Short mmCIF file of C-alpha atoms in Angstrom, two decimals:
data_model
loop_
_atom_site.label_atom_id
_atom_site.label_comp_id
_atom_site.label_asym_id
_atom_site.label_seq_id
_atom_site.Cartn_x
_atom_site.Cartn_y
_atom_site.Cartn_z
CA UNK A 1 10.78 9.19 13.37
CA UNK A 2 8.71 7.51 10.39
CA UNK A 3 6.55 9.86 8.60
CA UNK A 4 3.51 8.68 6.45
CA UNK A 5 4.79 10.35 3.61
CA UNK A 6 7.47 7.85 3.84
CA UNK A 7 6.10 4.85 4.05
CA UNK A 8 3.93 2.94 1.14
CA UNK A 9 1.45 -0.35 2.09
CA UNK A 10 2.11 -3.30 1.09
CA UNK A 11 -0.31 -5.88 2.84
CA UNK A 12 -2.46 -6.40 6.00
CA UNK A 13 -1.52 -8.61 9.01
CA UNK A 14 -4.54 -11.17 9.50
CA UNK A 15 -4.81 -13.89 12.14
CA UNK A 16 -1.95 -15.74 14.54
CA UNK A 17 -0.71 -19.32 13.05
CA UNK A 18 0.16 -21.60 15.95
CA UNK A 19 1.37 -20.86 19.35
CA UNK A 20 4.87 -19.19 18.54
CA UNK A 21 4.58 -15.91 17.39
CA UNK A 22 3.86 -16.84 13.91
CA UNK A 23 0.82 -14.63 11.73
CA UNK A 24 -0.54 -15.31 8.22
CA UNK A 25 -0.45 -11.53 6.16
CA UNK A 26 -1.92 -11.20 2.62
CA UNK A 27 0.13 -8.65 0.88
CA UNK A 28 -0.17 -6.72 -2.55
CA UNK A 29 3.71 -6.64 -3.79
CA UNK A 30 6.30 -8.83 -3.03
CA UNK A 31 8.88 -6.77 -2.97
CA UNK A 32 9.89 -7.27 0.78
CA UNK A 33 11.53 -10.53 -0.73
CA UNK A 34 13.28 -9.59 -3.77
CA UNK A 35 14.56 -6.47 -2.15
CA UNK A 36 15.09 -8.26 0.93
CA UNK A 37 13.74 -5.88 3.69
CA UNK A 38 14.54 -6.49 6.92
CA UNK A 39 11.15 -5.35 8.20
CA UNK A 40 7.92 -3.96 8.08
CA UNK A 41 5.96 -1.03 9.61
CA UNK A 42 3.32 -0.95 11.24
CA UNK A 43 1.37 1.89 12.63
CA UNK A 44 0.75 1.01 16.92
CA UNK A 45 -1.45 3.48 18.80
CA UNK A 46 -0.49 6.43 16.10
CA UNK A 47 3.37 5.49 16.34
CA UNK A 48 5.16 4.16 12.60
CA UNK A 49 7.23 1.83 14.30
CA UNK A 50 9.72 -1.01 12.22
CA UNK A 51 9.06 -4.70 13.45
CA UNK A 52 11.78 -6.66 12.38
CA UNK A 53 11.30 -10.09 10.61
CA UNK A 54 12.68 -13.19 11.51
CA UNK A 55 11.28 -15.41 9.25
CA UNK A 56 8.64 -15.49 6.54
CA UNK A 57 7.28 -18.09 4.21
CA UNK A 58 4.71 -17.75 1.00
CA UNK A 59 1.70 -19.90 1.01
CA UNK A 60 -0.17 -19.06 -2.27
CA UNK A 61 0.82 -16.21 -4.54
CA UNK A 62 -0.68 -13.54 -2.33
CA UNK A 63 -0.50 -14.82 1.46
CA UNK A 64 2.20 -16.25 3.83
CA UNK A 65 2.93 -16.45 7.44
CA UNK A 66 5.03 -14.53 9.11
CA UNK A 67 7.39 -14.44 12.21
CA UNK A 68 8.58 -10.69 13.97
CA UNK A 69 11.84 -10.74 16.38
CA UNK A 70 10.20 -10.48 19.97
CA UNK A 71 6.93 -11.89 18.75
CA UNK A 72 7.17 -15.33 20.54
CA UNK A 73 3.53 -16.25 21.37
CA UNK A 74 0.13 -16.26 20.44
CA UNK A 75 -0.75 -13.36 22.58
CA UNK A 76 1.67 -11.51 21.13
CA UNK A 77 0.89 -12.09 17.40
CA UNK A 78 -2.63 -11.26 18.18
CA UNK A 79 -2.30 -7.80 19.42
CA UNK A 80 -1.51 -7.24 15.47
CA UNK A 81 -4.45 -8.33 13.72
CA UNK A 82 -5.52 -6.33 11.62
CA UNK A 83 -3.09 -3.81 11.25
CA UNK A 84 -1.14 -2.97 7.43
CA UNK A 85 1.99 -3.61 6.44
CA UNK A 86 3.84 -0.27 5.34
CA UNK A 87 7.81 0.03 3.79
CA UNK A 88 10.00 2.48 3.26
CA UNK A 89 8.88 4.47 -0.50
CA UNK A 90 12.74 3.60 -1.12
CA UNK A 91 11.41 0.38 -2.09
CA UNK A 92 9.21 1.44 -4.65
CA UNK A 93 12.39 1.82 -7.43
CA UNK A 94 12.50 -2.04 -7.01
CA UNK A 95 9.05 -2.80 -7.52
CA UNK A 96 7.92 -3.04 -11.09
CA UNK A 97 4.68 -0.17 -11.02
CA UNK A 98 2.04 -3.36 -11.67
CA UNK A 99 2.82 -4.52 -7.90
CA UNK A 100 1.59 -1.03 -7.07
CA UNK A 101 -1.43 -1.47 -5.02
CA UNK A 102 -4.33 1.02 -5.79
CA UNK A 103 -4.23 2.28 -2.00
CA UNK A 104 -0.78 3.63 -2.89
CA UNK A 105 -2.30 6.49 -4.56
CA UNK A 106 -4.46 8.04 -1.82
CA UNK A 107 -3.43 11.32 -1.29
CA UNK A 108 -1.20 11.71 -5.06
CA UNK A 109 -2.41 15.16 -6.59
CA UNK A 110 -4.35 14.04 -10.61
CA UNK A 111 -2.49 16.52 -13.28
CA UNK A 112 -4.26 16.37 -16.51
CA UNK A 113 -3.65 18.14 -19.81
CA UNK A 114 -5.87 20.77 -18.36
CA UNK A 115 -4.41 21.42 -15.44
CA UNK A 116 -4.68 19.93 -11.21
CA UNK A 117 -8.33 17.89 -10.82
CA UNK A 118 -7.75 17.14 -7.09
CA UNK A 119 -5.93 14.95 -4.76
CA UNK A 120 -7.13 11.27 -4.51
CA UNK A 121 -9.03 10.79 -1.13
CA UNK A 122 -9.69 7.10 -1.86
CA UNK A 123 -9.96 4.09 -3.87
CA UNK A 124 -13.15 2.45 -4.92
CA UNK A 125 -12.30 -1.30 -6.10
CA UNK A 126 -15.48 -2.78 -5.20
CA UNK A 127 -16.23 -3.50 -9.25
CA UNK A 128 -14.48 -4.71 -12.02
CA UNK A 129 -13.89 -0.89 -13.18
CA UNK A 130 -11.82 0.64 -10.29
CA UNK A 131 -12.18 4.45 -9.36
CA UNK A 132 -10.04 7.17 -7.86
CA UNK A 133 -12.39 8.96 -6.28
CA UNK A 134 -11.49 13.16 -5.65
CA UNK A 135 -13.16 14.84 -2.73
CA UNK A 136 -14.72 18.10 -4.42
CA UNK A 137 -16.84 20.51 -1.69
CA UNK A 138 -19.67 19.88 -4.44
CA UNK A 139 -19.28 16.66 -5.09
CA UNK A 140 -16.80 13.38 -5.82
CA UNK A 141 -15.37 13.41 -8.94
CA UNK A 142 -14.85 9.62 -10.32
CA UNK A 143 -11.69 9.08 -12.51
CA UNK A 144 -11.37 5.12 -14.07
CA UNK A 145 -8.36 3.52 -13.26
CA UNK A 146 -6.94 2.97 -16.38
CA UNK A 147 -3.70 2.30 -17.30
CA UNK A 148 -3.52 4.37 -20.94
CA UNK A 149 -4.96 7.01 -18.91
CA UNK A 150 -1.64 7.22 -17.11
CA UNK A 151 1.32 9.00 -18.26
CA UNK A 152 3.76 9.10 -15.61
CA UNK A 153 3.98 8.64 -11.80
CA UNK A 154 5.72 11.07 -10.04
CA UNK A 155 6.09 9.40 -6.64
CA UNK A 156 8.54 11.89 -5.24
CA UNK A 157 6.08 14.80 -5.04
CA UNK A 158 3.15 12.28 -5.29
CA UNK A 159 1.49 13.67 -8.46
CA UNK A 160 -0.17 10.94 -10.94
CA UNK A 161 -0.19 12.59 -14.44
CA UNK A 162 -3.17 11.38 -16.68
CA UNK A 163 -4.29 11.98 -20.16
CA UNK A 164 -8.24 11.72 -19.79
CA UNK A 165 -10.57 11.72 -22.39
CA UNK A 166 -12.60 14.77 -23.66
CA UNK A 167 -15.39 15.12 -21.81
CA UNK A 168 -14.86 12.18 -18.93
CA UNK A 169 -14.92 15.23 -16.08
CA UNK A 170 -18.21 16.47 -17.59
CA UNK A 171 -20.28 13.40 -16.67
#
C-alpha cells in the first residue's frame, strides 16, 4: 500500500484530449521523463493507486497530454479531471531541488537557528513573494520563501532548515 508520506506531487490531470483515452496534465518537474517512471499516482476515492503510462508527449514547457494503460476512451479519461499527479519521493534524488514545487513542503517541520517554528500547513503563492504559512493556535505565522533563507532540506524526516533573519518571527 502507498502511503502519503511516500509520495511527492508533481502536476494535476486537467481535461480529456480526443476520444481515446488521451488527457492534457500541467506538471511542476519533469522528472517523470528523465528518470523515466513508469507511472503516476493518483489518489481515487482515498486509495494511492499507480496508473501506468503508455504514452506521453510535451506540448509547451509545462503541459502535455497524456495516455494511461486501460484508459481507452473519453469517459474514461474524464473520471480523472482534476485529480494530482503524485511519484514515488525516490524520485526526488533525480530532480535538481529548483523543480521542487512549493506544495512539496506542506507538512516539512521549519528548524531555525533558534530552534522548531512549526510544521508548514500550506503554501501561499498567490503574489510575487511566496509564503509558508505555519498553523499556530494563536495565529499563522508567515515565513518568505526565500532561497538564502534555506540551508538544507532534509526530505527523509521532512524538516526544512532555515536561517531567518533577526526579528522576521516578531512581525
Amino acid at each position: 500500500m502507498i502511503n502519503y508520506d511516500e509520495i511527492f506531487p508533481v502536476g494535476k490531470l486537467e481535461k480529456t484530449h480526443g476520444l481515446n483515452g488521451e488527457i492534457s496534465f500541467s506538471f511542476t518537474t519533469d522528472v517523470f521523463d528523465t528518470a523515466e517512471a513508469p507511472f503516476f499516482i493518483l489518489e481515487v476515492q482515498g486509495i494511492l493507486v499507480p496508473f501506468y503510462i503508455e504514452s506521453y508527449r510535451f506540448k509547451t514547457d509545462s503541459t502535455g497530454l497524456l495516455k494511461f494503460e486501460g484508459i481507452d476512451t473519453e469517459e474514461k479519461a474524464r473520471e480523472l479531471w482534476g485529480h494530482e499527479l503524485y511519484l514515488p519521493k525516490t524520485y526526488i534524488d533525480q530532480m535538481d531541488e529548483k523543480e521542487i514545487g512549493l506544495e512539496y513542503f506542506v507538512g516539512f517541520e521549519i528548524h531555525d537557528t533558534s530552534g522548531i517554528i512549526g510544521i508548514i500547513t500550506e503554501v501561499d503563492d498567490s503574489t510575487d513573494n511566496a509564503l509558508f504559512i505555519i498553523g499556530k493556535a494563536d495565529d499563522d505565522v508567515l515565513i518568505p520563501v526565500v532561497d538564502e533563507y534555506i540551508t538544507e532540506i532534509d526530505h527523509e524526516k521532512r524538516i526544512l532548515h532555515m536561517q531567518l533573519p533577526e526579528g522576521l518571527l516578531d512581525l
